[in-house]
């Protein structure tokens, strides 16, 4: 028999056990409510309007070697310098100042204050106007969305169906923020089983389960952050705990710790599920700003 008939019959038999209409209505309300919650949780999963890698018609400016991509899949971090040149970084800085003031960013709720102190704004090709005012940010958005098309043909992703979200996250860390400008150690993806987080939690985690590759492009002044790198000032650095055990959330089991300074035009790429990482706190006495745009490429088969 068709599956829907089996389900209907099972529900009918269950309701027949209750002779009073009140009990039937109560059970029906409970089932309807549970179903609504599950549907909502499921809808919170995949990123809306994501498209296949082949459909994201953006050219990635780098040709990644097979070894580069294999290194990402093995849990290493790929660092690409000069993805943007100095002129482009300066232009983007001007665009950010005029078009993305502090009021355009949303801070996180109080429950997150001990975990992350950034503020974010979501950027799509529709929110970025095609005028010359956002040509730099539009270029950044295109570069990040073009990465999936570079990865998909590689043998390392032969079993994946990479999807490209329409939106990228623009993150701002301000040293003068009332919340400590940092992001505690975390992984961008979550492969927790249904037994670990429950069925509802597992449904809600679907978007994190689908995350496969993280790509971040830094938009900060080149000279300022190159000088900080030279001095070894690690405030604002991306710290990666390579080789950390999957159950390790603080990095104590890492086999190698890598600090990456967010120099403008620098891009980092890593496996969303494997790499434990954090953003080191900025010193409030330095009056520093740290900006980056991030995309999470998803696997539609997860």
Coordinates of C-alpha atoms in Angstrom, one line a residue:
X1 CA 0.0 0.0 0.0
X2 CA 1.1 3.6 -0.5
X3 CA 3.0 5.0 2.4
X4 CA 0.5 7.8 3.0
X5 CA -2.3 5.2 3.4
X6 CA -0.3 3.3 6.0
X7 CA 0.3 6.5 7.9
X8 CA -3.4 7.4 7.7
X9 CA -4.5 3.9 8.9
X10 CA -2.1 4.0 11.8
X11 CA -3.3 7.4 12.9
X12 CA -7.0 6.3 12.5
X13 CA -6.4 3.3 14.7
X14 CA -4.7 5.4 17.3
X15 CA -7.6 8.0 17.4
X16 CA -10.2 5.2 17.6
X17 CA -8.7 4.3 21.0
X18 CA -10.1 7.6 22.3
X19 CA -13.9 7.6 22.5
X20 CA -14.3 11.2 23.7
X21 CA -14.1 14.0 21.2
X22 CA -12.1 16.1 23.7
X23 CA -9.3 13.5 23.8
X24 CA -9.3 13.2 20.0
X25 CA -9.0 17.0 19.7
X26 CA -6.3 17.2 22.3
X27 CA -4.2 14.5 20.6
X28 CA -4.8 16.1 17.2
X29 CA -3.6 19.5 18.6
X30 CA -0.5 17.9 20.1
X31 CA 0.4 16.1 16.8
X32 CA -0.3 19.3 14.8
X33 CA 1.9 21.3 17.1
X34 CA 4.7 18.8 17.0
X35 CA 4.5 18.6 13.3
X36 CA 4.6 22.4 13.0
X37 CA 7.8 22.6 15.2
X38 CA 9.5 19.9 13.1
X39 CA 8.6 21.6 9.8
X40 CA 9.9 25.0 11.1
X41 CA 13.1 23.3 12.3
X42 CA 13.6 21.7 8.9
X43 CA 13.1 25.0 7.1
X44 CA 15.7 26.6 9.3
X45 CA 18.2 24.2 7.8
X46 CA 19.6 24.8 4.3
X47 CA 20.6 28.3 3.2
X48 CA 17.8 29.7 1.1
X49 CA 18.3 30.3 -2.6
X50 CA 21.7 28.5 -2.7
X51 CA 22.7 27.5 -6.2
X52 CA 24.9 24.7 -7.6
X53 CA 28.6 25.5 -8.0
X54 CA 28.3 25.2 -11.8
X55 CA 25.6 27.8 -11.7
X56 CA 27.6 30.4 -9.8
X57 CA 29.1 32.0 -12.9
X58 CA 31.9 33.8 -11.1
X59 CA 35.6 33.3 -11.9
X60 CA 37.9 32.6 -9.0
X61 CA 41.1 34.5 -9.5
X62 CA 43.4 31.7 -8.3
X63 CA 44.0 28.3 -9.9
X64 CA 44.2 25.9 -7.0
X65 CA 46.4 22.9 -7.4
X66 CA 45.3 19.4 -6.5
X67 CA 47.7 19.5 -3.6
X68 CA 46.1 22.7 -2.4
X69 CA 42.6 21.2 -2.3
X70 CA 43.8 17.9 -0.8
X71 CA 45.5 19.9 1.9
X72 CA 42.1 21.6 2.7
X73 CA 40.4 18.3 2.9
X74 CA 43.0 17.0 5.3
X75 CA 42.2 19.7 7.8
X76 CA 44.9 22.3 6.9
X77 CA 44.4 26.0 6.2
X78 CA 45.2 27.4 2.8
X79 CA 46.4 31.0 2.9
X80 CA 46.3 33.1 -0.4
X81 CA 47.9 36.5 -0.3
X82 CA 47.2 39.4 -2.7
X83 CA 43.8 38.1 -3.8
X84 CA 43.0 41.9 -3.7
X85 CA 45.8 44.4 -4.4
X86 CA 46.4 47.5 -2.3
X87 CA 44.3 49.8 -4.5
X88 CA 41.3 47.5 -4.3
X89 CA 41.7 47.1 -0.5
X90 CA 41.8 50.9 -0.2
X91 CA 38.7 51.4 -2.4
X92 CA 36.8 48.7 -0.3
X93 CA 37.8 50.6 2.9
X94 CA 36.2 53.7 1.5
X95 CA 33.1 51.8 0.5
X96 CA 32.8 50.3 4.0
X97 CA 33.2 53.6 5.7
X98 CA 30.5 55.3 3.6
X99 CA 28.0 52.4 3.1
X100 CA 28.5 50.2 6.1
X101 CA 28.7 52.4 9.2
X102 CA 28.2 50.8 12.6
X103 CA 24.4 51.1 12.3
X104 CA 24.4 48.7 9.4
X105 CA 25.7 45.8 11.6
X106 CA 23.7 43.7 14.0
X107 CA 25.2 42.7 17.3
X108 CA 24.6 39.2 18.8
X109 CA 22.2 38.5 21.7
X110 CA 23.3 38.7 25.3
X111 CA 23.7 34.9 25.5
X112 CA 26.5 35.1 23.0
X113 CA 28.5 37.9 24.7
X114 CA 31.0 35.4 26.2
X115 CA 31.5 33.7 22.9
X116 CA 31.6 36.3 20.2
X117 CA 31.9 40.1 20.2
X118 CA 31.6 40.9 16.5
X119 CA 28.7 42.5 14.7
X120 CA 27.5 41.2 11.3
X121 CA 25.7 42.3 8.2
X122 CA 24.5 39.9 5.4
X123 CA 25.5 40.8 1.9
X124 CA 24.0 39.6 -1.3
X125 CA 24.4 40.6 -5.0
X126 CA 21.0 42.2 -4.7
X127 CA 21.9 44.3 -1.6
X128 CA 25.1 45.4 -3.3
X129 CA 24.1 48.0 -5.9
X130 CA 25.7 47.7 -9.3
X131 CA 26.8 51.4 -9.1
X132 CA 30.5 52.4 -8.8
X133 CA 29.9 52.9 -5.1
X134 CA 30.1 49.2 -4.3
X135 CA 32.3 47.9 -7.2
X136 CA 35.0 46.7 -4.7
X137 CA 32.6 44.9 -2.3
X138 CA 30.8 43.4 -5.3
X139 CA 34.1 42.0 -6.5
X140 CA 34.8 40.5 -3.1
X141 CA 31.4 38.9 -3.1
X142 CA 32.0 37.4 -6.6
X143 CA 35.4 36.0 -5.6
X144 CA 34.0 34.2 -2.6
X145 CA 31.1 32.8 -4.6
X146 CA 33.4 31.7 -7.4
X147 CA 35.4 29.4 -5.1
X148 CA 33.0 26.5 -5.3
X149 CA 33.3 26.3 -9.0
X150 CA 37.0 25.9 -8.6
X151 CA 36.6 23.2 -6.0
X152 CA 33.8 21.1 -7.5
X153 CA 35.7 19.5 -10.4
X154 CA 38.5 18.3 -8.2
X155 CA 38.6 14.6 -7.2
X156 CA 38.5 15.5 -3.5
X157 CA 34.9 16.7 -4.0
X158 CA 33.7 14.0 -6.4
X159 CA 31.2 12.7 -3.9
X160 CA 30.0 16.2 -3.0
X161 CA 27.3 18.4 -4.6
X162 CA 28.6 21.9 -3.7
X163 CA 26.1 24.7 -3.2
X164 CA 26.8 28.4 -3.2
X165 CA 24.8 30.6 -0.8
X166 CA 23.6 33.9 -2.2
X167 CA 24.7 35.7 0.9
X168 CA 28.0 36.3 2.5
X169 CA 28.7 37.5 6.0
X170 CA 30.4 40.8 6.6
X171 CA 31.9 40.8 10.1
X172 CA 33.1 43.8 12.1
X173 CA 35.3 43.6 15.2
X174 CA 35.6 46.9 17.0
X175 CA 38.2 47.3 19.8
X176 CA 36.0 49.9 21.4
X177 CA 33.0 47.6 21.6
X178 CA 31.4 47.1 25.0
X179 CA 31.6 43.3 24.3
X180 CA 35.1 41.8 24.1
X181 CA 35.9 41.8 20.3
X182 CA 36.8 38.2 19.9
X183 CA 35.3 34.9 18.8
X184 CA 35.9 31.9 21.1
X185 CA 37.2 28.7 19.6
X186 CA 34.6 26.9 17.4
X187 CA 34.0 25.0 14.2
X188 CA 31.8 26.4 11.5
X189 CA 30.2 23.1 10.8
X190 CA 28.4 20.6 13.2
X191 CA 28.2 16.9 12.5
X192 CA 26.6 16.0 15.8
X193 CA 24.4 12.9 15.5
X194 CA 20.7 12.8 16.3
X195 CA 21.6 10.9 19.5
X196 CA 23.8 13.8 20.7
X197 CA 21.4 16.7 20.1
X198 CA 18.0 15.1 19.7
X199 CA 15.8 15.0 16.6
X200 CA 14.7 18.6 16.8
X201 CA 18.3 19.8 17.3
X202 CA 19.5 17.6 14.5
X203 CA 17.0 19.1 12.1
X204 CA 17.9 22.6 13.2
X205 CA 21.6 21.8 12.7
X206 CA 21.1 20.9 9.1
X207 CA 22.6 24.1 7.7
X208 CA 25.7 23.6 9.9
X209 CA 25.9 19.9 8.9
X210 CA 25.9 21.0 5.2
X211 CA 28.8 23.4 5.6
X212 CA 31.8 22.0 3.9
X213 CA 34.3 24.8 3.1
X214 CA 34.9 28.1 4.8
X215 CA 36.4 31.0 2.9
X216 CA 37.3 34.3 4.5
X217 CA 38.6 37.4 2.6
X218 CA 40.1 40.2 4.8
X219 CA 39.3 43.8 4.1
X220 CA 41.7 45.6 6.5
X221 CA 44.4 48.2 5.7
X222 CA 47.4 46.4 4.3
X223 CA 50.2 48.4 6.0
X224 CA 48.6 48.5 9.4
X225 CA 48.1 44.7 9.6
X226 CA 51.5 43.9 8.0
X227 CA 53.1 45.9 10.7
X228 CA 51.2 44.1 13.4
X229 CA 52.3 40.8 11.8
X230 CA 55.9 42.0 11.8
X231 CA 55.7 42.9 15.4
X232 CA 53.9 39.7 16.4
X233 CA 50.9 41.5 17.8
X234 CA 48.3 38.8 17.8
X235 CA 45.2 40.8 18.7
X236 CA 42.7 40.2 15.9
X237 CA 44.5 37.2 14.5
X238 CA 42.7 34.1 13.3
X239 CA 44.1 31.2 15.4
X240 CA 43.7 27.7 14.0
X241 CA 44.1 24.6 16.1
X242 CA 45.1 22.0 13.5
X243 CA 44.6 18.4 14.2
X244 CA 42.4 19.0 17.2
X245 CA 40.2 16.0 18.3
X246 CA 36.6 16.4 17.0
X247 CA 35.4 16.5 20.7
X248 CA 38.0 19.1 21.6
X249 CA 36.4 22.6 21.7
X250 CA 39.3 24.6 23.1
X251 CA 42.3 23.3 21.2
X252 CA 44.2 21.3 23.9
X253 CA 44.7 18.3 21.5
X254 CA 45.9 20.4 18.5
X255 CA 49.0 19.1 16.9
X256 CA 49.8 22.5 15.5
X257 CA 48.6 26.1 16.2
X258 CA 48.7 28.5 13.3
X259 CA 48.1 32.3 13.7
X260 CA 47.0 34.2 10.6
X261 CA 47.0 38.0 10.5
X262 CA 44.0 39.5 8.7
X263 CA 46.0 41.5 6.2
X264 CA 43.8 43.2 3.6
X265 CA 43.6 41.1 0.4
X266 CA 44.5 37.9 2.3
X267 CA 42.2 34.9 1.9
X268 CA 42.0 31.8 4.0
X269 CA 40.2 28.6 3.1
X270 CA 39.6 25.5 5.3
X271 CA 37.3 22.6 6.0
X272 CA 34.3 23.9 7.9
X273 CA 33.8 20.6 9.8
X274 CA 37.5 19.9 10.8
X275 CA 39.3 23.2 11.7
X276 CA 38.8 24.5 15.2
X277 CA 39.6 28.2 15.1
X278 CA 39.1 31.5 17.0
X279 CA 39.5 35.2 16.5
X280 CA 41.9 36.6 19.1
X281 CA 40.7 39.6 21.1
X282 CA 41.6 43.2 20.1
X283 CA 43.1 45.4 22.7
X284 CA 40.6 48.2 23.5
X285 CA 43.4 50.7 23.9
X286 CA 44.5 50.3 20.3
X287 CA 41.3 51.6 18.7
X288 CA 41.4 49.0 16.0
X289 CA 38.8 47.8 13.5
X290 CA 38.8 44.3 11.9
X291 CA 36.7 43.6 8.8
X292 CA 36.2 40.4 6.8
X293 CA 33.7 38.8 4.4
X294 CA 33.0 35.1 4.8
X295 CA 31.2 32.4 2.8
X296 CA 30.3 28.9 3.8
X297 CA 30.1 26.5 0.8
X298 CA 27.6 23.7 1.5
X299 CA 27.3 20.1 0.4
X300 CA 23.7 19.4 -0.8
X301 CA 24.2 15.7 -0.1
X302 CA 24.5 16.1 3.6

